[in-house]
Short mmCIF file of C-alpha atoms in Angstrom, two decimals:
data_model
loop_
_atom_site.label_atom_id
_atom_site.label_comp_id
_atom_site.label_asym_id
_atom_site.label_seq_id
_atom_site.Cartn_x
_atom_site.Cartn_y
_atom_site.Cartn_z
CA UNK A 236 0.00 0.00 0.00
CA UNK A 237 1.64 3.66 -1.20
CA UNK A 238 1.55 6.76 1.15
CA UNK A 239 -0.66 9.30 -0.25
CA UNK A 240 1.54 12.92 -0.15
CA UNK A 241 0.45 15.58 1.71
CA UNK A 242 -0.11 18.65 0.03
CA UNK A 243 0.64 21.90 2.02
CA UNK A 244 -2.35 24.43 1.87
CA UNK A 245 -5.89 23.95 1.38
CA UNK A 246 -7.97 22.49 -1.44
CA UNK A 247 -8.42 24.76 -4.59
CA UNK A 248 -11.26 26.92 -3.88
CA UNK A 249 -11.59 26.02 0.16
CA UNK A 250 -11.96 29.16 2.26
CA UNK A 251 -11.55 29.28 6.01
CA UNK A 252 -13.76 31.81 6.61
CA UNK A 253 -17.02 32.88 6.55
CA UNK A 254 -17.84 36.41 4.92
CA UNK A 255 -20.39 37.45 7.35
CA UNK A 256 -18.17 37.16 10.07
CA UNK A 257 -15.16 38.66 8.30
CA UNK A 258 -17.41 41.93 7.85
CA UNK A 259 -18.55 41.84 11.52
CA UNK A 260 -14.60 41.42 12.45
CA UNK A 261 -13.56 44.47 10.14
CA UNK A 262 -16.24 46.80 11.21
CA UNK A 263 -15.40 46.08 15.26
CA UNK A 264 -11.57 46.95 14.07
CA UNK A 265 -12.68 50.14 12.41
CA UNK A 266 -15.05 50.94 15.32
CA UNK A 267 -12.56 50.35 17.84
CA UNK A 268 -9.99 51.84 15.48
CA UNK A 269 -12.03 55.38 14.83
CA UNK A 270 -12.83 54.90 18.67
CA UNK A 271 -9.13 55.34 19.53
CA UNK A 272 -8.60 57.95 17.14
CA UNK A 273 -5.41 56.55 14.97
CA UNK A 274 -5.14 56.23 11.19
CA UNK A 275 -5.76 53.35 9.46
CA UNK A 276 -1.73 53.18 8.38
CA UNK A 277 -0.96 53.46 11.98
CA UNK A 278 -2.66 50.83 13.17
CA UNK A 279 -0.69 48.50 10.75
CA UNK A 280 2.06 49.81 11.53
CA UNK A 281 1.51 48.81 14.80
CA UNK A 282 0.25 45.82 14.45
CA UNK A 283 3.20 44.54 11.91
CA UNK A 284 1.22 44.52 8.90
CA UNK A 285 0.86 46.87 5.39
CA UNK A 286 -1.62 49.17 5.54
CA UNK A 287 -3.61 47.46 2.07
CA UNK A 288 -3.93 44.10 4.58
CA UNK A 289 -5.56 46.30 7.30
CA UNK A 290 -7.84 47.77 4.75
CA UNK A 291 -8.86 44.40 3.27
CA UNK A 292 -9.55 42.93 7.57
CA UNK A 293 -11.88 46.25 7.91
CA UNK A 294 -13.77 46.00 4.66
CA UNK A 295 -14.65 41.71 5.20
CA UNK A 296 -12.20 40.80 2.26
CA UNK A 297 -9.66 38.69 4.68
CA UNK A 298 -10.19 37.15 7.53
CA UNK A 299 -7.04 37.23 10.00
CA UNK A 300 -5.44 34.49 11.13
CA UNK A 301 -5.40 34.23 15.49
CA UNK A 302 -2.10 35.41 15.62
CA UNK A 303 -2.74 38.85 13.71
CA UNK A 304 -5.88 39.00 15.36
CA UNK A 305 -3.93 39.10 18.38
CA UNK A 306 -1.51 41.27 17.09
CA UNK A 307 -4.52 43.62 16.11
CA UNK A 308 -6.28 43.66 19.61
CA UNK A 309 -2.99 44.72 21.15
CA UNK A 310 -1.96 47.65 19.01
CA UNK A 311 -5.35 48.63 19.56
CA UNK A 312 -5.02 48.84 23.23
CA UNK A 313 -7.89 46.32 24.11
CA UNK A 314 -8.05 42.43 24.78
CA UNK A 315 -9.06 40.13 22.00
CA UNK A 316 -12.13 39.44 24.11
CA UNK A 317 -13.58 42.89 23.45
CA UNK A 318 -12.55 43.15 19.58
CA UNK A 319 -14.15 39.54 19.84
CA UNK A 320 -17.48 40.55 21.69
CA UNK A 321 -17.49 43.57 19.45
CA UNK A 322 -17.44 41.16 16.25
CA UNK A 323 -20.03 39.10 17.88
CA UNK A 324 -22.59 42.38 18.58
CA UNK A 325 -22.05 42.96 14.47
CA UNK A 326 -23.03 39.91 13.94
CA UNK A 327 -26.72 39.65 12.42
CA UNK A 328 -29.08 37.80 15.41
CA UNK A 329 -29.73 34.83 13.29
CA UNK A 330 -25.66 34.32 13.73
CA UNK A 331 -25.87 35.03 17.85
CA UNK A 332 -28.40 32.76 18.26
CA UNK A 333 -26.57 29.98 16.43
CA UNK A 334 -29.16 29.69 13.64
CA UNK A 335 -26.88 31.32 10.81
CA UNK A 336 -24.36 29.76 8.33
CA UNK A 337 -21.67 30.04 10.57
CA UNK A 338 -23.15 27.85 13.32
#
């Protein structure tokens, strides 16, 4: 019996996230963003990232990986429990009640 290889990555046309959420997530970052009154560029500076990435996390085009959104929660000043709870209260109520596509 051959080994079947293991391809890095995933499968052509797999996505890890879920573009509902992704908006939610970029429109708590912008809120908390605007909220502590810093530039968009600064805040990627900060959190070790170009500024085009940050734009694409607030508009819903990428969804971070944990580590950036870690790195994101810190150089905004708050945990990634609020940026988290703050995604969560954008999320539309069929979401919060675990009805939506993402449950």
């Amino acid at each position: 019996m051959s080994e079947r290889s293991m391809k890095p990555g995933r499968p052509k046309g797999a996505t890890t996230s879920d573009p509902v959420v992704a908006v939610a997530f970029g429109a708590a970052v912008r809120e908390a963003r605007l909220a502590v009154g810093i530039a968009q560029e600064e805040l990627a500076h900060k959190a070790g990232i170009e500024r085009s990435h940050m734009g694409k996390i607030e508009r819903g085009e990428h969804m971070p990986t944990l580590a950036l959104a870690l790195k994101v929660a810190r150089a905004l000043g708050i945990s990634a429990a609020s940026l988290v709870d703050r995604t969560e209260q954008g999320l539309p109520a069929s979401y919060r009640a675990g009805t939506g596509a993402g449950s």
